[in-house]
């Protein structure tokens, strides 16, 4: 079948599989999709992702696209952004959305949760300083509310402030009145979202069969 | 039979005090009739004596007796009171009620009652027959369950639930029926045909929603397992009905052809989908009607109940699945009705549903006990019963463990062995099975008594044994329990965020995944349904904003309750305040003098405490003592609490959503609950421009409370206990 052919053309599929945890069939399918998005070139730019019609209604479209080009999500220890990404980077980002399987042990689940929370954290922490400060968080809430038409900036501000306060008071209940809580660190972030059980929540279905049902509009 | 009056009165005030008032009324009536009965020795003689009065002039009967007329309603009321008293009584023995599920205790009470009645040679009261059960006792429970069904997990797990409900039940039915037939043929020597056996199998194999609810409520298991077992018990109704009718029809004929089987399959789809359709139609109807009830708030609960009951009965007319109709009606109706009706109606509906379902459940289990205790039509056959029990257990476990690998292939979050064990163990049988057995025609099924006894045995076994031991089993396996802590803002924000994120990633992957369809559905909902069915709906509402509004209420209430020491949902009192996150903003004190503040505080605290104390706290038959409780939310809508930081608090009250519009326009009382220094609270006033006539007020600085107005209002509070009248009794009718 086609799978064996592609396998010989891209011997790194196995490496990718080891690195990201996807199965070979899943990688094949994702590669097909990658080719579609990139217009058969080796890399994807932001414009490619921007032009996906279904994403237009998504309030956090920009953040999602940025996440793909964020070097921090590649787990190589680098910081910054890419201008364009290749398939490997694409796959790395996608691997954050894999669900746990039956065989995942408790430690692996914990690691998974940390990884997913880290991904979210990176999405919020736009200046890469390792903390989500008030301004960034306000932006997050604003974007979230931007879908419902009337963005009440005051409301968004207040919600963000309240959320910040919540994190602050949960993580450091005995803060001195003069202490300036600069921003949410990753540890605090983890703590405050531990109830959501990200490893079971933040995932999408990667099928082994080819189910790409959406085509990109433009000919590229 | 006289129409039952007591509980479904449409009293003008739609007062949540109704349940206890009703009980009071009934007890007064009972006392009165007791007085009268005391006068005469035997109810029957009165008839004769009244006849004789026509012949010879007697003294005018000062005290008369006419028991026959009120006999049935009287017995029903007695039973209801007895059941409710039992329910309360069990909680005086906390040791007992924490070990044994309530349902068992009710059955025991019924057993006692039944045995008692057998002793005196009396008949089982006419109330325990299948019609009463299916038409009066079952609907409230299902409606209660459906109205408060957590829709999101239900829909997410729908595939799993359906598989268990349909395939699992079919498997159970055929396995038990078939093997029973084989055993009887080659073993015990009971002359049972195949079809009656299959019929029996199909009756006894259905997991019962009432029993599941009763037991699972008390073990507080995690949401996933709860919804799986409960959802299965609801959806298998269609399967049970089809199988039951199929086998019943053809047990007479003696054979079932392939055509009949095929028709049965078609019938299943008709029954299930038809039930859903009927329910949805009634649900939309109810939602539409409530759109126009702004001027007639008192009948709102009635529409909800009537529509749901109508859906159930209509489905029953056509032999469709009444349970599914009821569930779909409640689920379809709820979001729109909730947005349309007033707060008090909402409370009324909640209370009535909880009350009815509680009473129903008690009565059902009691009657099971009575039926057993009175023991008229029971015939014991050890071999048959033991075989049935064993087969049922085996079938259930095999079914669950066999189906799960198949299911897990399509599930993202797989079911572990622990989960499977609990699901299998939670397959309780209950009164539906018994009633179905009771309904069997004695002529077609000479072994009816045997069947009934076996069904009862299975019910007793599952409810008593499995019901009691499931709690220790859950503890032993360390199954995840229900998350009791309240939602935090951060969690709520991220829940929504992750939803959008996942939808986006799915789009990038090019798949129409689950999130895609949910998005589509919700967009359709926003654009068409909500506009059509909700009064005054103009814009899009945001889940996060609604959450924040509710939370604000809760915090205001909590602060008052605790006398000014508010707590965050998940943390101990902390010293963090806005200064910690916004150092550049000087913290301002509101211009409140301390004595005023204390005085006001004290009043608020004492008032709210009085009102709060009336809530009890046992099982699901109390309204959850949750901060989103509408009564108290109402109270605080007019008393906006401001934050001391002027740059962050804001705009005056504007209509939150359709139903709050009325209230907001009326109430302008400004007040501040005093805030000690280190409070971590936020007040968010959300601006909505639903009524263009109301333009948003500019940001206002914190104001000192007007103690006089405040105190006056509080005095009013004291007068209307549950009413929370304040100043918007009339406003309720505006829109």
PDB file of C-alpha atoms in Angstrom, chain B residues 305-578:
ATOM      1  CA  UNK B 305     -44.498  19.942  34.403  1.00  0.00           C
ATOM      2  CA  UNK B 306     -47.456  19.681  32.101  1.00  0.00           C
ATOM      3  CA  UNK B 307     -45.339  19.641  28.980  1.00  0.00           C
ATOM      4  CA  UNK B 308     -43.075  16.962  30.342  1.00  0.00           C
ATOM      5  CA  UNK B 309     -45.917  14.835  31.552  1.00  0.00           C
ATOM      6  CA  UNK B 310     -47.680  15.366  28.269  1.00  0.00           C
ATOM      7  CA  UNK B 311     -44.633  14.142  26.435  1.00  0.00           C
ATOM      8  CA  UNK B 312     -44.524  11.055  28.594  1.00  0.00           C
ATOM      9  CA  UNK B 313     -48.170  10.241  28.152  1.00  0.00           C
ATOM     10  CA  UNK B 314     -48.130  10.893  24.434  1.00  0.00           C
ATOM     11  CA  UNK B 315     -45.248   8.519  24.071  1.00  0.00           C
ATOM     12  CA  UNK B 316     -47.120   5.961  26.119  1.00  0.00           C
ATOM     13  CA  UNK B 317     -50.117   6.258  23.826  1.00  0.00           C
ATOM     14  CA  UNK B 318     -48.100   5.066  20.888  1.00  0.00           C
ATOM     15  CA  UNK B 319     -46.087   2.587  22.888  1.00  0.00           C
ATOM     16  CA  UNK B 320     -43.007   4.667  22.342  1.00  0.00           C
ATOM     17  CA  UNK B 321     -40.395   4.955  25.019  1.00  0.00           C
ATOM     18  CA  UNK B 322     -41.876   7.266  27.631  1.00  0.00           C
ATOM     19  CA  UNK B 323     -38.633   7.581  29.520  1.00  0.00           C
ATOM     20  CA  UNK B 324     -36.727   8.758  26.499  1.00  0.00           C
ATOM     21  CA  UNK B 325     -39.484  11.204  25.666  1.00  0.00           C
ATOM     22  CA  UNK B 326     -39.314  12.624  29.141  1.00  0.00           C
ATOM     23  CA  UNK B 327     -35.557  12.929  29.105  1.00  0.00           C
ATOM     24  CA  UNK B 328     -35.412  14.563  25.725  1.00  0.00           C
ATOM     25  CA  UNK B 329     -38.197  16.957  26.692  1.00  0.00           C
ATOM     26  CA  UNK B 330     -36.356  18.021  29.821  1.00  0.00           C
ATOM     27  CA  UNK B 331     -33.004  18.351  28.119  1.00  0.00           C
ATOM     28  CA  UNK B 332     -34.356  20.289  25.155  1.00  0.00           C
ATOM     29  CA  UNK B 333     -36.495  22.504  27.283  1.00  0.00           C
ATOM     30  CA  UNK B 334     -34.113  23.386  30.028  1.00  0.00           C
ATOM     31  CA  UNK B 335     -31.734  25.973  28.590  1.00  0.00           C
ATOM     32  CA  UNK B 336     -34.496  28.037  27.086  1.00  0.00           C
ATOM     33  CA  UNK B 337     -36.941  27.733  29.910  1.00  0.00           C
ATOM     34  CA  UNK B 338     -34.252  28.631  32.395  1.00  0.00           C
ATOM     35  CA  UNK B 339     -33.552  31.784  30.518  1.00  0.00           C
ATOM     36  CA  UNK B 340     -37.188  32.722  30.326  1.00  0.00           C
ATOM     37  CA  UNK B 341     -38.687  32.019  33.686  1.00  0.00           C
ATOM     38  CA  UNK B 342     -38.409  34.024  36.825  1.00  0.00           C
ATOM     39  CA  UNK B 343     -36.194  33.113  39.701  1.00  0.00           C
ATOM     40  CA  UNK B 344     -39.044  32.009  41.838  1.00  0.00           C
ATOM     41  CA  UNK B 345     -40.405  29.765  39.177  1.00  0.00           C
ATOM     42  CA  UNK B 346     -37.035  28.221  38.833  1.00  0.00           C
ATOM     43  CA  UNK B 347     -36.921  27.583  42.536  1.00  0.00           C
ATOM     44  CA  UNK B 348     -40.407  26.178  42.478  1.00  0.00           C
ATOM     45  CA  UNK B 349     -39.574  23.793  39.713  1.00  0.00           C
ATOM     46  CA  UNK B 350     -36.456  22.660  41.470  1.00  0.00           C
ATOM     47  CA  UNK B 351     -38.213  22.112  44.757  1.00  0.00           C
ATOM     48  CA  UNK B 352     -41.186  20.378  43.291  1.00  0.00           C
ATOM     49  CA  UNK B 353     -39.070  18.068  41.214  1.00  0.00           C
ATOM     50  CA  UNK B 354     -36.910  17.132  44.153  1.00  0.00           C
ATOM     51  CA  UNK B 355     -39.922  16.676  46.365  1.00  0.00           C
ATOM     52  CA  UNK B 356     -41.905  14.578  43.940  1.00  0.00           C
ATOM     53  CA  UNK B 357     -39.022  12.431  42.959  1.00  0.00           C
ATOM     54  CA  UNK B 358     -38.065  11.895  46.558  1.00  0.00           C
ATOM     55  CA  UNK B 359     -41.535  10.851  47.543  1.00  0.00           C
ATOM     56  CA  UNK B 360     -41.904   8.694  44.471  1.00  0.00           C
ATOM     57  CA  UNK B 361     -38.698   6.900  45.116  1.00  0.00           C
ATOM     58  CA  UNK B 362     -39.649   6.226  48.695  1.00  0.00           C
ATOM     59  CA  UNK B 363     -43.032   4.962  47.697  1.00  0.00           C
ATOM     60  CA  UNK B 364     -41.679   2.753  44.958  1.00  0.00           C
ATOM     61  CA  UNK B 365     -39.290   0.962  47.215  1.00  0.00           C
ATOM     62  CA  UNK B 366     -41.823   0.738  49.950  1.00  0.00           C
ATOM     63  CA  UNK B 367     -44.301  -0.819  47.620  1.00  0.00           C
ATOM     64  CA  UNK B 368     -41.757  -3.307  46.497  1.00  0.00           C
ATOM     65  CA  UNK B 369     -41.405  -4.268  50.104  1.00  0.00           C
ATOM     66  CA  UNK B 370     -45.136  -4.369  50.620  1.00  0.00           C
ATOM     67  CA  UNK B 371     -45.653  -6.528  47.574  1.00  0.00           C
ATOM     68  CA  UNK B 372     -43.107  -8.947  48.905  1.00  0.00           C
ATOM     69  CA  UNK B 373     -44.315  -8.848  52.461  1.00  0.00           C
ATOM     70  CA  UNK B 374     -47.944  -9.257  51.604  1.00  0.00           C
ATOM     71  CA  UNK B 375     -46.734 -12.035  49.393  1.00  0.00           C
ATOM     72  CA  UNK B 376     -49.946 -12.929  47.694  1.00  0.00           C
ATOM     73  CA  UNK B 377     -48.743 -13.994  44.316  1.00  0.00           C
ATOM     74  CA  UNK B 378     -45.370 -15.431  45.016  1.00  0.00           C
ATOM     75  CA  UNK B 379     -44.179 -18.929  44.470  1.00  0.00           C
ATOM     76  CA  UNK B 380     -40.743 -19.897  45.495  1.00  0.00           C
ATOM     77  CA  UNK B 381     -38.588 -22.230  43.497  1.00  0.00           C
ATOM     78  CA  UNK B 382     -35.061 -22.304  44.770  1.00  0.00           C
ATOM     79  CA  UNK B 383     -33.420 -23.727  41.694  1.00  0.00           C
ATOM     80  CA  UNK B 384     -35.043 -21.300  39.334  1.00  0.00           C
ATOM     81  CA  UNK B 385     -34.286 -18.318  41.462  1.00  0.00           C
ATOM     82  CA  UNK B 386     -30.720 -19.247  42.147  1.00  0.00           C
ATOM     83  CA  UNK B 387     -30.120 -19.928  38.481  1.00  0.00           C
ATOM     84  CA  UNK B 388     -31.610 -16.603  37.560  1.00  0.00           C
ATOM     85  CA  UNK B 389     -29.457 -14.761  40.027  1.00  0.00           C
ATOM     86  CA  UNK B 390     -26.286 -16.396  38.931  1.00  0.00           C
ATOM     87  CA  UNK B 391     -27.075 -15.974  35.264  1.00  0.00           C
ATOM     88  CA  UNK B 392     -27.908 -12.317  35.712  1.00  0.00           C
ATOM     89  CA  UNK B 393     -24.628 -11.628  37.409  1.00  0.00           C
ATOM     90  CA  UNK B 394     -22.620 -13.563  34.889  1.00  0.00           C
ATOM     91  CA  UNK B 395     -24.422 -11.952  31.985  1.00  0.00           C
ATOM     92  CA  UNK B 396     -23.837  -8.490  33.340  1.00  0.00           C
ATOM     93  CA  UNK B 397     -20.156  -8.954  33.945  1.00  0.00           C
ATOM     94  CA  UNK B 398     -19.571 -10.718  30.692  1.00  0.00           C
ATOM     95  CA  UNK B 399     -21.488  -8.058  28.867  1.00  0.00           C
ATOM     96  CA  UNK B 400     -19.573  -5.154  30.309  1.00  0.00           C
ATOM     97  CA  UNK B 401     -16.157  -6.696  30.120  1.00  0.00           C
ATOM     98  CA  UNK B 402     -16.838  -8.023  26.668  1.00  0.00           C
ATOM     99  CA  UNK B 403     -18.112  -4.788  25.235  1.00  0.00           C
ATOM    100  CA  UNK B 404     -15.495  -2.491  26.690  1.00  0.00           C
ATOM    101  CA  UNK B 405     -12.585  -3.464  24.431  1.00  0.00           C
ATOM    102  CA  UNK B 406     -14.793  -2.704  21.480  1.00  0.00           C
ATOM    103  CA  UNK B 407     -15.873   0.567  23.010  1.00  0.00           C
ATOM    104  CA  UNK B 408     -12.369   1.536  23.980  1.00  0.00           C
ATOM    105  CA  UNK B 409     -11.305   1.412  20.377  1.00  0.00           C
ATOM    106  CA  UNK B 410     -13.499   4.393  19.751  1.00  0.00           C
ATOM    107  CA  UNK B 411     -12.993   6.185  23.006  1.00  0.00           C
ATOM    108  CA  UNK B 412     -10.252   8.664  23.533  1.00  0.00           C
ATOM    109  CA  UNK B 413     -10.134   8.286  27.260  1.00  0.00           C
ATOM    110  CA  UNK B 414     -10.301   4.574  27.749  1.00  0.00           C
ATOM    111  CA  UNK B 415     -12.214   2.742  30.404  1.00  0.00           C
ATOM    112  CA  UNK B 416      -9.952   0.954  32.819  1.00  0.00           C
ATOM    113  CA  UNK B 417     -10.631  -2.348  34.469  1.00  0.00           C
ATOM    114  CA  UNK B 418     -11.643  -0.579  37.608  1.00  0.00           C
ATOM    115  CA  UNK B 419     -14.189   1.440  35.695  1.00  0.00           C
ATOM    116  CA  UNK B 420     -15.563  -1.688  34.113  1.00  0.00           C
ATOM    117  CA  UNK B 421     -15.913  -3.379  37.431  1.00  0.00           C
ATOM    118  CA  UNK B 422     -17.908  -0.537  38.846  1.00  0.00           C
ATOM    119  CA  UNK B 423     -20.086  -0.309  35.773  1.00  0.00           C
ATOM    120  CA  UNK B 424     -20.806  -4.003  35.916  1.00  0.00           C
ATOM    121  CA  UNK B 425     -21.390  -3.961  39.621  1.00  0.00           C
ATOM    122  CA  UNK B 426     -23.684  -1.003  39.341  1.00  0.00           C
ATOM    123  CA  UNK B 427     -26.178  -2.790  37.169  1.00  0.00           C
ATOM    124  CA  UNK B 428     -29.033  -2.726  39.609  1.00  0.00           C
ATOM    125  CA  UNK B 429     -32.516  -3.947  38.904  1.00  0.00           C
ATOM    126  CA  UNK B 430     -35.534  -2.270  40.323  1.00  0.00           C
ATOM    127  CA  UNK B 431     -39.208  -1.578  40.247  1.00  0.00           C
ATOM    128  CA  UNK B 432     -39.556  -1.320  36.496  1.00  0.00           C
ATOM    129  CA  UNK B 433     -38.711  -4.967  36.168  1.00  0.00           C
ATOM    130  CA  UNK B 434     -41.199  -5.844  38.842  1.00  0.00           C
ATOM    131  CA  UNK B 435     -43.973  -3.812  37.292  1.00  0.00           C
ATOM    132  CA  UNK B 436     -43.341  -5.275  33.900  1.00  0.00           C
ATOM    133  CA  UNK B 437     -43.582  -8.701  35.426  1.00  0.00           C
ATOM    134  CA  UNK B 438     -46.741  -7.746  37.204  1.00  0.00           C
ATOM    135  CA  UNK B 439     -48.241  -6.649  33.934  1.00  0.00           C
ATOM    136  CA  UNK B 440     -47.909 -10.080  32.434  1.00  0.00           C
ATOM    137  CA  UNK B 441     -51.091 -11.782  31.511  1.00  0.00           C
ATOM    138  CA  UNK B 442     -51.642 -14.668  33.880  1.00  0.00           C
ATOM    139  CA  UNK B 443     -53.353 -16.731  31.219  1.00  0.00           C
ATOM    140  CA  UNK B 444     -50.574 -16.586  28.700  1.00  0.00           C
ATOM    141  CA  UNK B 445     -47.959 -17.054  31.316  1.00  0.00           C
ATOM    142  CA  UNK B 446     -48.895 -19.683  33.843  1.00  0.00           C
ATOM    143  CA  UNK B 447     -45.557 -19.208  35.514  1.00  0.00           C
ATOM    144  CA  UNK B 448     -46.197 -15.588  36.265  1.00  0.00           C
ATOM    145  CA  UNK B 449     -45.882 -16.061  39.983  1.00  0.00           C
ATOM    146  CA  UNK B 450     -42.610 -17.802  39.561  1.00  0.00           C
ATOM    147  CA  UNK B 451     -41.319 -15.008  37.399  1.00  0.00           C
ATOM    148  CA  UNK B 452     -42.443 -12.388  39.846  1.00  0.00           C
ATOM    149  CA  UNK B 453     -40.751 -14.091  42.704  1.00  0.00           C
ATOM    150  CA  UNK B 454     -37.551 -14.433  40.750  1.00  0.00           C
ATOM    151  CA  UNK B 455     -37.658 -10.794  39.706  1.00  0.00           C
ATOM    152  CA  UNK B 456     -38.172  -9.751  43.280  1.00  0.00           C
ATOM    153  CA  UNK B 457     -35.302 -11.933  44.352  1.00  0.00           C
ATOM    154  CA  UNK B 458     -33.019 -10.333  41.787  1.00  0.00           C
ATOM    155  CA  UNK B 459     -34.130  -6.873  42.826  1.00  0.00           C
ATOM    156  CA  UNK B 460     -33.553  -7.619  46.458  1.00  0.00           C
ATOM    157  CA  UNK B 461     -30.196  -9.103  45.729  1.00  0.00           C
ATOM    158  CA  UNK B 462     -28.962  -6.234  43.630  1.00  0.00           C
ATOM    159  CA  UNK B 463     -30.363  -3.481  45.794  1.00  0.00           C
ATOM    160  CA  UNK B 464     -29.423  -4.961  49.115  1.00  0.00           C
ATOM    161  CA  UNK B 465     -26.225  -6.743  48.431  1.00  0.00           C
ATOM    162  CA  UNK B 466     -24.764  -4.747  45.609  1.00  0.00           C
ATOM    163  CA  UNK B 467     -26.206  -1.503  46.857  1.00  0.00           C
ATOM    164  CA  UNK B 468     -24.667  -1.899  50.262  1.00  0.00           C
ATOM    165  CA  UNK B 469     -21.328  -3.223  49.150  1.00  0.00           C
ATOM    166  CA  UNK B 470     -20.696  -0.869  46.292  1.00  0.00           C
ATOM    167  CA  UNK B 471     -19.592   1.874  48.596  1.00  0.00           C
ATOM    168  CA  UNK B 472     -16.854  -0.175  50.279  1.00  0.00           C
ATOM    169  CA  UNK B 473     -15.904  -1.487  46.869  1.00  0.00           C
ATOM    170  CA  UNK B 474     -15.455   2.016  45.555  1.00  0.00           C
ATOM    171  CA  UNK B 475     -13.339   2.880  48.564  1.00  0.00           C
ATOM    172  CA  UNK B 476     -11.346  -0.273  48.205  1.00  0.00           C
ATOM    173  CA  UNK B 477     -10.584   0.256  44.556  1.00  0.00           C
ATOM    174  CA  UNK B 478      -9.841   3.913  45.193  1.00  0.00           C
ATOM    175  CA  UNK B 479     -12.082   4.945  42.363  1.00  0.00           C
ATOM    176  CA  UNK B 480     -12.021   8.635  41.660  1.00  0.00           C
ATOM    177  CA  UNK B 481     -14.744  10.422  43.497  1.00  0.00           C
ATOM    178  CA  UNK B 482     -16.837  13.309  42.405  1.00  0.00           C
ATOM    179  CA  UNK B 483     -15.001  16.547  42.461  1.00  0.00           C
ATOM    180  CA  UNK B 484     -16.546  18.422  45.327  1.00  0.00           C
ATOM    181  CA  UNK B 485     -14.607  21.633  45.162  1.00  0.00           C
ATOM    182  CA  UNK B 486     -16.134  24.556  43.464  1.00  0.00           C
ATOM    183  CA  UNK B 487     -15.054  25.813  40.133  1.00  0.00           C
ATOM    184  CA  UNK B 488     -12.488  28.532  40.149  1.00  0.00           C
ATOM    185  CA  UNK B 489     -12.342  31.387  37.713  1.00  0.00           C
ATOM    186  CA  UNK B 490      -9.160  30.045  36.251  1.00  0.00           C
ATOM    187  CA  UNK B 491     -10.679  26.672  35.638  1.00  0.00           C
ATOM    188  CA  UNK B 492     -13.654  28.198  33.956  1.00  0.00           C
ATOM    189  CA  UNK B 493     -11.510  30.402  31.768  1.00  0.00           C
ATOM    190  CA  UNK B 494      -9.368  27.519  30.730  1.00  0.00           C
ATOM    191  CA  UNK B 495     -12.221  25.166  30.115  1.00  0.00           C
ATOM    192  CA  UNK B 496     -13.484  27.531  27.479  1.00  0.00           C
ATOM    193  CA  UNK B 497     -10.004  28.275  26.239  1.00  0.00           C
ATOM    194  CA  UNK B 498      -9.167  24.635  25.774  1.00  0.00           C
ATOM    195  CA  UNK B 499     -12.429  24.080  23.929  1.00  0.00           C
ATOM    196  CA  UNK B 500     -11.547  26.730  21.405  1.00  0.00           C
ATOM    197  CA  UNK B 501      -8.001  25.472  21.228  1.00  0.00           C
ATOM    198  CA  UNK B 502      -9.085  21.953  20.467  1.00  0.00           C
ATOM    199  CA  UNK B 503     -11.555  23.100  17.861  1.00  0.00           C
ATOM    200  CA  UNK B 504      -8.819  25.110  16.238  1.00  0.00           C
ATOM    201  CA  UNK B 505      -6.347  22.272  16.218  1.00  0.00           C
ATOM    202  CA  UNK B 506      -8.946  19.955  14.794  1.00  0.00           C
ATOM    203  CA  UNK B 507      -9.492  22.459  12.022  1.00  0.00           C
ATOM    204  CA  UNK B 508      -5.787  22.561  11.364  1.00  0.00           C
ATOM    205  CA  UNK B 509      -5.762  18.792  11.219  1.00  0.00           C
ATOM    206  CA  UNK B 510      -8.492  19.002   8.682  1.00  0.00           C
ATOM    207  CA  UNK B 511     -10.945  16.813  10.500  1.00  0.00           C
ATOM    208  CA  UNK B 512     -14.532  17.358  11.405  1.00  0.00           C
ATOM    209  CA  UNK B 513     -13.982  16.149  14.896  1.00  0.00           C
ATOM    210  CA  UNK B 514     -16.250  16.166  17.900  1.00  0.00           C
ATOM    211  CA  UNK B 515     -15.440  19.756  18.665  1.00  0.00           C
ATOM    212  CA  UNK B 516     -16.370  20.791  15.190  1.00  0.00           C
ATOM    213  CA  UNK B 517     -19.862  19.399  15.534  1.00  0.00           C
ATOM    214  CA  UNK B 518     -20.289  20.842  19.000  1.00  0.00           C
ATOM    215  CA  UNK B 519     -19.262  24.209  17.614  1.00  0.00           C
ATOM    216  CA  UNK B 520     -21.718  23.891  14.788  1.00  0.00           C
ATOM    217  CA  UNK B 521     -24.512  22.902  17.106  1.00  0.00           C
ATOM    218  CA  UNK B 522     -23.827  25.729  19.479  1.00  0.00           C
ATOM    219  CA  UNK B 523     -23.672  28.200  16.634  1.00  0.00           C
ATOM    220  CA  UNK B 524     -27.001  26.966  15.325  1.00  0.00           C
ATOM    221  CA  UNK B 525     -28.319  27.241  18.807  1.00  0.00           C
ATOM    222  CA  UNK B 526     -27.175  30.820  19.161  1.00  0.00           C
ATOM    223  CA  UNK B 527     -28.351  31.983  15.840  1.00  0.00           C
ATOM    224  CA  UNK B 528     -31.754  30.436  15.555  1.00  0.00           C
ATOM    225  CA  UNK B 529     -33.042  28.570  18.536  1.00  0.00           C
ATOM    226  CA  UNK B 530     -32.178  31.056  21.188  1.00  0.00           C
ATOM    227  CA  UNK B 531     -33.642  33.950  19.304  1.00  0.00           C
ATOM    228  CA  UNK B 532     -36.819  32.032  18.762  1.00  0.00           C
ATOM    229  CA  UNK B 533     -37.277  30.600  22.180  1.00  0.00           C
ATOM    230  CA  UNK B 534     -35.853  33.035  24.638  1.00  0.00           C
ATOM    231  CA  UNK B 535     -37.621  36.240  25.513  1.00  0.00           C
ATOM    232  CA  UNK B 536     -35.611  39.328  24.847  1.00  0.00           C
ATOM    233  CA  UNK B 537     -32.597  37.552  23.516  1.00  0.00           C
ATOM    234  CA  UNK B 538     -30.601  39.788  21.266  1.00  0.00           C
ATOM    235  CA  UNK B 539     -26.941  39.192  21.562  1.00  0.00           C
ATOM    236  CA  UNK B 540     -24.678  36.325  22.187  1.00  0.00           C
ATOM    237  CA  UNK B 541     -24.137  35.339  25.733  1.00  0.00           C
ATOM    238  CA  UNK B 542     -20.885  34.147  26.965  1.00  0.00           C
ATOM    239  CA  UNK B 543     -20.470  31.244  29.274  1.00  0.00           C
ATOM    240  CA  UNK B 544     -17.560  32.819  31.044  1.00  0.00           C
ATOM    241  CA  UNK B 545     -19.452  36.001  31.758  1.00  0.00           C
ATOM    242  CA  UNK B 546     -22.412  34.106  33.133  1.00  0.00           C
ATOM    243  CA  UNK B 547     -20.082  32.191  35.359  1.00  0.00           C
ATOM    244  CA  UNK B 548     -18.510  35.369  36.643  1.00  0.00           C
ATOM    245  CA  UNK B 549     -21.889  36.881  37.414  1.00  0.00           C
ATOM    246  CA  UNK B 550     -22.910  33.906  39.455  1.00  0.00           C
ATOM    247  CA  UNK B 551     -19.622  33.918  41.225  1.00  0.00           C
ATOM    248  CA  UNK B 552     -19.961  37.517  42.149  1.00  0.00           C
ATOM    249  CA  UNK B 553     -23.265  36.756  43.810  1.00  0.00           C
ATOM    250  CA  UNK B 554     -21.819  33.920  45.664  1.00  0.00           C
ATOM    251  CA  UNK B 555     -18.958  35.947  46.985  1.00  0.00           C
ATOM    252  CA  UNK B 556     -21.188  38.739  48.112  1.00  0.00           C
ATOM    253  CA  UNK B 557     -23.355  36.289  49.950  1.00  0.00           C
ATOM    254  CA  UNK B 558     -20.484  34.444  51.464  1.00  0.00           C
ATOM    255  CA  UNK B 559     -18.907  37.595  52.707  1.00  0.00           C
ATOM    256  CA  UNK B 560     -22.039  38.606  54.480  1.00  0.00           C
ATOM    257  CA  UNK B 561     -22.562  35.162  55.843  1.00  0.00           C
ATOM    258  CA  UNK B 562     -19.169  34.893  57.334  1.00  0.00           C
ATOM    259  CA  UNK B 563     -19.471  38.284  58.873  1.00  0.00           C
ATOM    260  CA  UNK B 564     -17.021  39.860  56.537  1.00  0.00           C
ATOM    261  CA  UNK B 565     -14.489  37.144  56.301  1.00  0.00           C
ATOM    262  CA  UNK B 566     -14.892  35.844  52.851  1.00  0.00           C
ATOM    263  CA  UNK B 567     -13.063  32.868  51.539  1.00  0.00           C
ATOM    264  CA  UNK B 568     -11.907  31.965  48.115  1.00  0.00           C
ATOM    265  CA  UNK B 569     -13.334  28.772  46.788  1.00  0.00           C
ATOM    266  CA  UNK B 570     -10.223  26.785  47.209  1.00  0.00           C
ATOM    267  CA  UNK B 571      -8.088  28.528  49.726  1.00  0.00           C
ATOM    268  CA  UNK B 572      -7.983  29.630  53.278  1.00  0.00           C
ATOM    269  CA  UNK B 573      -8.288  33.307  53.956  1.00  0.00           C
ATOM    270  CA  UNK B 574      -5.311  34.959  52.458  1.00  0.00           C
ATOM    271  CA  UNK B 575      -3.746  38.288  52.752  1.00  0.00           C
ATOM    272  CA  UNK B 576      -3.609  38.937  49.058  1.00  0.00           C
ATOM    273  CA  UNK B 577      -5.364  41.950  47.751  1.00  0.00           C
ATOM    274  CA  UNK B 578      -5.328  44.018  44.653  1.00  0.00           C
TER     275      UNK B 578
END
